[in-house]
Amino acid sequence: MALEAGGSEQEDNNKDGLNTRAGNGKMDNGQETQGSEGEEEGEEEEEDEEPRLKYASLTKHLKPVYRNGDMTSAFLVGGDKMVIGTHNGNIHVLSLPSYTSIRVYHAHSTSVSAVSISPFPPPLPAPRSNANNRLASAQKSSPAPSVAGTSKSSTPGRSPQPPPVPNTASNQIYIATSSLDGNVCVASLTDPKDVMLRNFGRPVQGVALSPDYKNDHSYLSGGLAGNLILTVGGRSGTSSKSNAGAGAAATASGWLGAIGLGSNTGQDTILHSGEGAIRTIQWSLSGKYVVWVNEKGIKLMRSNLHLETHESESAWKRINHIDYPDRAVWEEMAAVWKPRAKWIDETGLETDDLDTGHVNGPQPKSHSQTSHDSGTPLAKSTARRKRSEKLVVGWGDTIWITNVLPGDASSGKRAGKIARVEILKILRTDCIVSGVSLYTPSLLVVLAYVPPGESQSSPQYTPTSGRHRRQNALQPEIRLIDVETKEEVSVADTLNVSRYESLSATDYHLDVLPAMVISQRTASSKGALEIIGGGIWDVGMYPARLFSSSASVRSNDSHSAESSSRAPSDLHVTSPVPGSDQLVHPSALTHGMKIFIQSPYDCVLATKPTLTDHFNWLDTHAMYEQAWNLLDQHPEVAGDNFEASTESTPSTPTRAPAKGQGTLLDFFLDDKSQTTASGPSQRNLDSHVEREKRRIGELWIQQLTKHNDWSKAGATCGKVLTTGDHWEHWVWVFAQADKFEDITPYVPSTQLQPPLPSIVYELVLGYYVSNDRKRLKSLLERWPTELFDAGPVIEAIQGRLQVGDIGENSTEDGHVGRDWRILMECLAKLYLADGRPAQALRCYIRLQDADTAMRLIGEYHLVDAVSDDISDFILLRVSKEQQRSAPLTELENASREPIRLLVAEAHHGIVRPESVIKQLNTRYGSPNPYLFFYFRALWEGDTAIEGQTKAQATSKDRKQSLIDERLVATEGKALVSDHADAALPLFAEYDRRLLMNFLKTSQTYTLDFASKICKQRKYIPELVYLLSKEGRMTEALRLIIDEIGDVSQAIAFAKEQGDQSLWDDLLNYSMNKPSFIRGLLEEVGTSIDPVKLVRKIPEGLEIQGLKGGLKRIIREYEIQHSISEGVARVLRGEVAAAMADKGKGLNKGIKFEIGETHKDPITMHNSRTGRPRQVKKGYCPGCERAFIPEDPELLISFPCQHVFHLPCLLSMDGKGTEDIPASLRNLDWQSEFDRSIGPKVDHAALLRDQVDQGCPLENRDGG
């Protein structure tokens, strides 16, 4: 763990192989280490901690690297390349993630101390189509490689030289290596001729190519000489010595040599010296800064790249110096400990979610996003300086985290500064740092070397010469340290590597490959099949396709000292290593950051555990709840296991993903940017996921029931069980344990496939019939009745009701009849489900559930079903409390709906009034308000469809609607009249107004019975009516006078009867009643002779208001006389006007048409009927002869314009000629006709007597 002071070492007992992990996250190969009992107990406590990283050995994939006993001494990963240097001086360039060898060459005679590539990181491969085009163009344009120093003609026994490395964008890189032999080798990956070897005379510990080496051909190097040397220029294919010790003019051939064109190529410049050996040199990712570490501390310098105009003089100027810690051990070990420096790509860090859950890889964010998302000062500082670059240096037992910020060109306190270094954190550890990098914005990943010895408070190390080292070293560890708390977030993971006992801290190396963020837009623009199958980097999936030519380069097998001075052109090519086309390691295909740990004999890959790993760990540790939830949220975790099981069959069970192939896009992508493509059949995958969920779910339920957590087990069943057979099993398990309450809420309420047997539901319902009626009701409301057979449940409820302890008056929890009502409601619902609506209706009637009952009656036409239980039906909405004390209006409103329905059915003849009357009289006796409501509804025609009739009246003829209503009312009155004597006392009891209406309308009641009721109740108006109906007018009038004492009613009664004797009786009865006399004077009007009335008044009788009464009666007579005169005047005027109009009409002449002028028939219309009649104008309708001017017959014309001969007219009226008076028959119209007024009047009178019926045609047509 990271400490401010020293800490104690923890020893581990590791028993698993390299590819397995112990519970505490450590790696082992089966060897055991000694530990105390206390340590063993502590480790048992830590076994339940989930590993933060997972590890995979890559050693078997790198067998060619370790061939012939060679050991790795330096390595670097970047982009899709891994470059490894060995102690034999060999350089291996491999492709990621297939670890296929691209090129192998021998560059040095002894151990390689450092590796650098340019540009860094190298460009990623282009899409497959581009890669193929470039490969084709490279093969066409590139000449066949020639190897200097060899025979021009190939030896017959030598194998043919393979083609060169494809000249793709991702392969266009330069590789620089330094060695203890004093040489720096810079080689192009694609061009074997483009190689430079430079000797510096002393062992070189570090080298760093310029990020723009392709253009400026410069690099930095340093070693035991203590000089930081900038080398610029050089000729390809040459070997040269450093000229840093002498001047440029002395080492170059004139000025051409200074620019690399002379015989002595390249220029070396010492940028810094005099502070001890230089062990590490790193160029920043932007190329602006350079960091190196010597024996005095950490140095930072501004490079010559990306200089602004005002920074032109800042090139190769030192920015800052950081001293090593002021502790005694550092004075001795500073020159021994190898510094490890790493510039951080913050966009490729993992997210800070290690404690909150696992994801299938990192979710890299932009620089600013990462800074804002983290709450640490480290992240906040980064957020404020978006252009800063982060550097992490591990040296000895100390780690520095710094920010390098650009200078400020503005005026002010910091004006003119090249850049400034901000030290964010300094952490002291209890180990020697063999590698370090940021894992997340707040976590460091440290490759820790724990020195052997009892006390670890002060790390000790004693260097030894040669390869013969002590055999007591401990295993290296991977630690995750929180930057803020400086504590380890989990137990360190111990790495078991081969021959670790003989290794030191300098033998281990750590490098990281950050996750690359491919934009969503880019990924989505390509199809999933293209990305996975073809990919933008096809080399990852099909390495053999690209490298089948085996174009790789290696040196000869000579390791003599002469090779150190041999020109780079002497390097030879090698044949491809066996097994280079093997499949990609599964761990390499995980997404997110990849941490590579290198030892001389092994290579280990550490990655963040995927969701699948997290799931498998949960499953292994019986954490089934978390495992199931994870599987539910991320079904792909089961999909990975499914793919592993379908693509390979491992010899030992494992849950690690085993994807057989992958692409570089998979290798670099994070979860945000990856595009998933379906591998196996989606249906099979879905089926596998469901099976896996069921398996985990069953284990989870078993675990809960084993611990008697039945409540949670029931909830878990509702979550994880999806099939009927599984549900059936677990319901029976809960039932046998009598845990119905825990499983019932989660039993499925929908049909499953295969379906859950109905007996399961019936079992649960039967339990609640006996134990919990409230829960029974809720279950029947939630469970569709299609899930079970209603018959057995009905029998259970009926049996429970028959026991007798549950009834309408039973009390449960202070509620009377609660359980009885619940059981009846359930029974009604089950009856409906069982197809027995009539029984259900009876239940709802007993429950007084009017809405449901009325709905059932309407849906199933069940009115006849209530004919045997009319009394309860009417009381649907009337509670017992209302029956006892509610007023009549409230009872009427409550019973209106069922009564209206009964009235409507009475009109239809379904429920006859006799049945209603009988049941209501039997139930309630007399008086019976409900029977009264029924009779009144019948009488008024108030039916159940009244509202519908009114609503439909808008679309029907209003007149027809009114007629229908009248017909219904008339029919209702007839029905009531059939039971008049039964209705009469009810009307008398509850509605006197209706009683009078009934007495006046109906003719079927018994008068004596009606009179008796009215006498008993002293209903005088009704009795008066009945007496008058019997003809007993005098008795009736006497009742009005004596009982009512209302003179107005007496006068009205006398006027209504129109009998003079009644007036006399009224006068006689009123003479001893002054108030009546006054009333008669005021109201009788002209109905009685006022003189007669006054004369009958007894003398001396004091009548209050007599004078006013007399005045009023006189005034009424005056008014009547005035009205009569006015009417007479109006009448006379109207008569005069009518006579005048008649005279005008009589004085008008009548036109007679002559037949010759109108020979064609015309249509004349009947003036009264309007019907047409064919009549020839100018012709007699009787004889059809035309009229002539000297016609001998008398012509008779009518206002309807019909003209007849007099004989023809009389004949049409059934009279003959003999019926014509002689005075008319003998009248000579031509000569003897006197045209004076007298004869005309006489003749007119004679004619009127004959034709008094008018025009016969009009009378006949008018019918």
CSV table of C-alpha atoms in Angstrom, one decimal, residues 217 357 493 549 597 652 733 752 857 919 1077:
chain,number,residue,atom,x,y,z
A,217,HIS,CA,15.1,12.7,-38.4
A,357,GLY,CA,-20.2,-1.8,-10.4
A,493,ASP,CA,-2.5,-8.9,-6.9
A,549,SER,CA,3.7,-13.6,-47.2
A,597,ILE,CA,3.4,-6.5,-17.6
A,652,THR,CA,-11.3,-27.6,-17.8
A,733,VAL,CA,-42.9,-25.8,-2.0
A,752,LEU,CA,-47.5,-18.5,-19.2
A,857,ILE,CA,-79.9,-7.4,-16.5
A,919,GLN,CA,-94.7,-10.1,-3.6
A,1077,ILE,CA,-123.0,36.3,1.6
